[in-house]
Amino acid sequence: EDQVTQSPEALRLQEGESSSLNCSYTVSGLRGLFWYRQDPGKGPEFLFTLYSAGEEKEKERLKATLTKKESFLHITAPKPEDSATYLCAVHSNSGYALNFGKGTSLLVTP
Amino acid sequence: EPEVTQTPSHQVTQMGQEVILRCVPISNHLYFYWYRQILGQKVEFLVSFYNNEISEKSEIFDDQFSVERPDGSNFTLKIRSTKLEDSAMYFCASSERGGATDTQYFGPGTRLTVL
């Protein structure tokens, strides 16, 4: 059975303090790994898709990387508006469903 | 920018009642999905839908649930007889092609509260 584990569960950073969020996965044939941002009471907002080990994607202060067993979401010099829950999800050979992790709740304080 | 919309934003119902949650997917998308998120838990897949048929469903999606595309724009999730444990955020999503590499775009959600 596919498994997605995110760590840490919660992270508190000072504004400007860079860090990384981890997503480790066990799937039967990874077809794509997705990062979403979710604000309280809202739907997941798409950030990145990664398809193969070694791939990297960047958007503003965020950079996502992928290995054969895990993905990292690096946040460089975060701002308070980056506070949100970051969700990792995988798409495997088994079908259409996205399998989500529980997320990392990020709080960036001024 | 095109987006998925959902109505209502919040639905309160009594246990045993039927509810219909509505979604308007992005207009050129062909694949539609429903997910749910129980408070404090992860987002869980319910069902995918393509060409007026269910293409995949999870074990959560039992006989109490059904989906329909009643017209060219709406996509609905019906829960026939709601239970307390159906209380959750329900998210609709859509994707252009539906392949495993295709991005699913999510709506803002409907919060369902079953009393």
GROMACS .gro file of C-alpha atoms in nm:
model
  225
    1GLU     CA    1   0.000   0.000   0.000
    2ASP     CA    2   0.123   0.349  -0.088
    3GLN     CA    3   0.246   0.553   0.209
    4VAL     CA    4   0.331   0.922   0.237
    5THR     CA    5   0.487   1.059   0.555
    6GLN     CA    6   0.557   1.425   0.614
    7SER     CA    7   0.784   1.574   0.877
    8PRO     CA    8   0.788   1.770   1.090
    9GLU     CA    9   0.417   1.791   1.173
   10ALA     CA   10   0.461   2.154   1.270
   11LEU     CA   11   0.738   2.407   1.220
   12ARG     CA   12   0.778   2.755   1.358
   13LEU     CA   13   1.030   2.987   1.191
   14GLN     CA   14   1.137   3.344   1.235
   15GLU     CA   15   1.099   3.559   0.928
   16GLY     CA   16   1.410   3.509   0.716
   17GLU     CA   17   1.502   3.175   0.881
   18SER     CA   18   1.536   2.918   0.601
   19SER     CA   19   1.438   2.555   0.651
   20SER     CA   20   1.319   2.237   0.475
   21LEU     CA   21   1.010   2.022   0.494
   22ASN     CA   22   1.035   1.650   0.425
   23CYS     CA   23   0.804   1.410   0.242
   24SER     CA   24   0.905   1.045   0.235
   25TYR     CA   25   0.706   0.802   0.025
   26THR     CA   26   0.663   0.434  -0.049
   27VAL     CA   27   0.467   0.373  -0.366
   28SER     CA   28   0.429   0.106  -0.630
   29GLY     CA   29   0.579   0.302  -0.915
   30LEU     CA   30   0.590   0.679  -0.867
   31ARG     CA   31   0.425   0.865  -1.154
   32GLY     CA   32   0.434   1.209  -0.993
   33LEU     CA   33   0.487   1.383  -0.660
   34PHE     CA   34   0.286   1.697  -0.592
   35TRP     CA   35   0.325   1.978  -0.341
   36TYR     CA   36   0.023   2.183  -0.240
   37ARG     CA   37  -0.027   2.470   0.000
   38GLN     CA   38  -0.341   2.477   0.214
   39ASP     CA   39  -0.459   2.780   0.408
   40PRO     CA   40  -0.703   2.726   0.699
   41GLY     CA   41  -1.052   2.642   0.576
   42LYS     CA   42  -0.944   2.646   0.210
   43GLY     CA   43  -0.871   2.393  -0.060
   44PRO     CA   44  -0.521   2.275  -0.154
   45GLU     CA   45  -0.345   2.516  -0.388
   46PHE     CA   46  -0.106   2.359  -0.638
   47LEU     CA   47   0.262   2.444  -0.608
   48PHE     CA   48   0.482   2.189  -0.789
   49THR     CA   49   0.492   1.856  -0.965
   50LEU     CA   50   0.807   1.642  -0.969
   51TYR     CA   51   0.836   1.333  -1.184
   52SER     CA   52   1.181   1.181  -1.149
   53ALA     CA   53   1.469   1.162  -0.905
   54GLY     CA   54   1.703   1.457  -0.936
   55GLU     CA   55   1.434   1.695  -1.057
   56GLU     CA   56   1.403   2.039  -0.896
   57LYS     CA   57   1.140   2.312  -0.930
   58GLU     CA   58   1.144   2.667  -0.793
   59LYS     CA   59   0.884   2.932  -0.729
   60GLU     CA   60   0.970   3.251  -0.542
   61ARG     CA   61   1.103   3.143  -0.200
   62LEU     CA   62   1.015   2.776  -0.249
   63LYS     CA   63   1.222   2.501  -0.406
   64ALA     CA   64   1.114   2.139  -0.433
   65THR     CA   65   1.352   1.849  -0.488
   66LEU     CA   66   1.300   1.477  -0.541
   67THR     CA   67   1.500   1.161  -0.470
   68LYS     CA   68   1.395   0.799  -0.507
   69LYS     CA   69   1.254   0.789  -0.155
   70GLU     CA   70   1.173   1.145  -0.052
   71SER     CA   71   1.108   1.502  -0.152
   72PHE     CA   72   1.208   1.822   0.018
   73LEU     CA   73   1.040   2.160   0.010
   74HIS     CA   74   1.306   2.419   0.087
   75ILE     CA   75   1.185   2.759   0.206
   76THR     CA   76   1.440   3.036   0.172
   77ALA     CA   77   1.405   3.353   0.380
   78PRO     CA   78   1.036   3.290   0.458
   79LYS     CA   79   0.786   3.567   0.521
   80PRO     CA   80   0.477   3.559   0.745
   81GLU     CA   81   0.257   3.515   0.436
   82ASP     CA   82   0.425   3.177   0.379
   83SER     CA   83   0.246   3.049   0.689
   84ALA     CA   84   0.021   2.762   0.581
   85THR     CA   85   0.002   2.383   0.579
   86TYR     CA   86   0.213   2.227   0.306
   87LEU     CA   87   0.083   1.901   0.166
   88CYS     CA   88   0.270   1.636  -0.026
   89ALA     CA   89   0.082   1.391  -0.245
   90VAL     CA   90   0.184   1.107  -0.473
   91HIS     CA   91   0.037   0.956  -0.784
   92SER     CA   92   0.131   0.595  -0.838
   93ASN     CA   93   0.071   0.328  -1.098
   94SER     CA   94  -0.243   0.222  -0.914
   95GLY     CA   95  -0.482   0.479  -1.054
   96TYR     CA   96  -0.615   0.833  -1.055
   97ALA     CA   97  -0.615   0.901  -0.682
   98LEU     CA   98  -0.372   1.136  -0.516
   99ASN     CA   99  -0.244   0.990  -0.189
  100PHE     CA  100  -0.177   1.273   0.055
  101GLY     CA  101   0.045   1.302   0.358
  102LYS     CA  102  -0.084   1.467   0.674
  103GLY     CA  103   0.100   1.788   0.598
  104THR     CA  104   0.343   2.020   0.772
  105SER     CA  105   0.194   2.322   0.943
  106LEU     CA  106   0.432   2.614   0.897
  107LEU     CA  107   0.415   2.931   1.104
  108VAL     CA  108   0.647   3.219   1.016
  109THR     CA  109   0.663   3.493   1.275
  110PRO     CA  110   0.780   3.850   1.211
  111GLU     CA  111  -0.731   3.247  -1.392
  112PRO     CA  112  -0.982   2.959  -1.422
  113GLU     CA  113  -1.071   2.795  -1.094
  114VAL     CA  114  -1.289   2.522  -0.948
  115THR     CA  115  -1.590   2.655  -0.759
  116GLN     CA  116  -1.803   2.477  -0.500
  117THR     CA  117  -2.139   2.544  -0.339
  118PRO     CA  118  -2.246   2.574  -0.069
  119SER     CA  119  -1.944   2.675   0.137
  120HIS     CA  120  -2.108   2.532   0.449
  121GLN     CA  121  -2.391   2.279   0.477
  122VAL     CA  122  -2.552   2.178   0.803
  123THR     CA  123  -2.782   1.876   0.798
  124GLN     CA  124  -2.949   1.630   1.031
  125MET     CA  125  -2.832   1.271   1.049
  126GLY     CA  126  -3.017   1.057   0.796
  127GLN     CA  127  -3.087   1.343   0.556
  128GLU     CA  128  -2.968   1.354   0.197
  129VAL     CA  129  -2.723   1.623   0.087
  130ILE     CA  130  -2.596   1.727  -0.253
  131LEU     CA  131  -2.267   1.908  -0.285
  132ARG     CA  132  -2.207   2.097  -0.605
  133CYS     CA  133  -1.896   2.178  -0.802
  134VAL     CA  134  -1.816   2.359  -1.126
  135PRO     CA  135  -1.485   2.224  -1.257
  136ILE     CA  136  -1.247   2.422  -1.476
  137SER     CA  137  -1.418   2.448  -1.816
  138ASN     CA  138  -1.175   2.258  -2.041
  139HIS     CA  139  -1.103   1.984  -1.787
  140LEU     CA  140  -1.226   1.633  -1.852
  141TYR     CA  141  -1.154   1.450  -1.525
  142PHE     CA  142  -1.329   1.525  -1.199
  143TYR     CA  143  -1.266   1.414  -0.845
  144TRP     CA  144  -1.405   1.432  -0.493
  145TYR     CA  145  -1.189   1.422  -0.183
  146ARG     CA  146  -1.272   1.473   0.182
  147GLN     CA  147  -1.077   1.595   0.482
  148ILE     CA  148  -1.200   1.517   0.831
  149LEU     CA  149  -1.090   1.784   1.077
  150GLY     CA  150  -0.726   1.731   1.173
  151GLN     CA  151  -0.676   1.445   0.930
  152LYS     CA  152  -0.529   1.406   0.584
  153VAL     CA  153  -0.704   1.467   0.254
  154GLU     CA  154  -0.860   1.139   0.137
  155PHE     CA  155  -0.963   1.036  -0.214
  156LEU     CA  156  -1.326   0.941  -0.269
  157VAL     CA  157  -1.390   0.906  -0.641
  158SER     CA  158  -1.277   1.000  -0.990
  159PHE     CA  159  -1.512   1.054  -1.285
  160TYR     CA  160  -1.455   1.068  -1.658
  161ASN     CA  161  -1.684   1.050  -1.960
  162ASN     CA  162  -1.990   1.015  -1.737
  163GLU     CA  163  -1.853   0.715  -1.555
  164ILE     CA  164  -1.674   0.647  -1.230
  165SER     CA  165  -1.315   0.560  -1.319
  166GLU     CA  166  -1.195   0.484  -0.967
  167LYS     CA  167  -1.335   0.490  -0.615
  168SER     CA  168  -1.200   0.432  -0.268
  169GLU     CA  169  -1.342   0.208   0.002
  170ILE     CA  170  -1.489   0.519   0.163
  171PHE     CA  171  -1.714   0.569  -0.140
  172ASP     CA  172  -1.982   0.314  -0.049
  173ASP     CA  173  -2.345   0.284  -0.161
  174GLN     CA  174  -2.440   0.596   0.035
  175PHE     CA  175  -2.241   0.808  -0.208
  176SER     CA  176  -2.308   0.885  -0.572
  177VAL     CA  177  -2.174   1.130  -0.827
  178GLU     CA  178  -2.332   1.286  -1.132
  179ARG     CA  179  -2.261   1.535  -1.406
  180PRO     CA  180  -2.617   1.660  -1.460
  181ASP     CA  181  -2.522   1.913  -1.727
  182GLY     CA  182  -2.219   2.045  -1.910
  183SER     CA  183  -2.080   2.239  -1.620
  184ASN     CA  184  -2.182   2.094  -1.283
  185PHE     CA  185  -2.045   1.792  -1.100
  186THR     CA  186  -2.226   1.675  -0.788
  187LEU     CA  187  -2.167   1.449  -0.491
  188LYS     CA  188  -2.475   1.307  -0.321
  189ILE     CA  189  -2.477   1.148   0.021
  190ARG     CA  190  -2.805   0.960   0.058
  191SER     CA  191  -2.836   0.921   0.432
  192THR     CA  192  -2.579   1.124   0.620
  193LYS     CA  193  -2.404   0.994   0.929
  194LEU     CA  194  -2.222   1.185   1.200
  195GLU     CA  195  -1.891   1.056   1.065
  196ASP     CA  196  -1.961   1.218   0.726
  197SER     CA  197  -1.885   1.556   0.883
  198ALA     CA  198  -1.581   1.684   0.694
  199MET     CA  199  -1.458   1.928   0.432
  200TYR     CA  200  -1.539   1.798   0.086
  201PHE     CA  201  -1.316   1.912  -0.198
  202CYS     CA  202  -1.389   1.888  -0.566
  203ALA     CA  203  -1.093   1.879  -0.807
  204SER     CA  204  -1.049   1.865  -1.180
  205SER     CA  205  -0.769   1.790  -1.422
  206GLU     CA  206  -0.725   1.838  -1.792
  207ARG     CA  207  -0.637   1.485  -1.892
  208GLY     CA  208  -0.644   1.258  -1.587
  209GLY     CA  209  -0.314   1.086  -1.635
  210ALA     CA  210  -0.095   1.012  -1.340
  211THR     CA  211   0.122   1.310  -1.426
  212ASP     CA  212  -0.165   1.554  -1.466
  213THR     CA  213  -0.219   1.820  -1.203
  214GLN     CA  214  -0.545   1.818  -1.007
  215TYR     CA  215  -0.678   2.163  -0.918
  216PHE     CA  216  -0.892   2.188  -0.609
  217GLY     CA  217  -1.190   2.399  -0.519
  218PRO     CA  218  -1.233   2.587  -0.191
  219GLY     CA  219  -1.438   2.309  -0.034
  220THR     CA  220  -1.777   2.257   0.128
  221ARG     CA  221  -1.781   2.213   0.503
  222LEU     CA  222  -2.045   1.951   0.584
  223THR     CA  223  -2.169   1.935   0.941
  224VAL     CA  224  -2.397   1.645   1.033
  225LEU     CA  225  -2.590   1.689   1.357
   0.00000   0.00000   0.00000
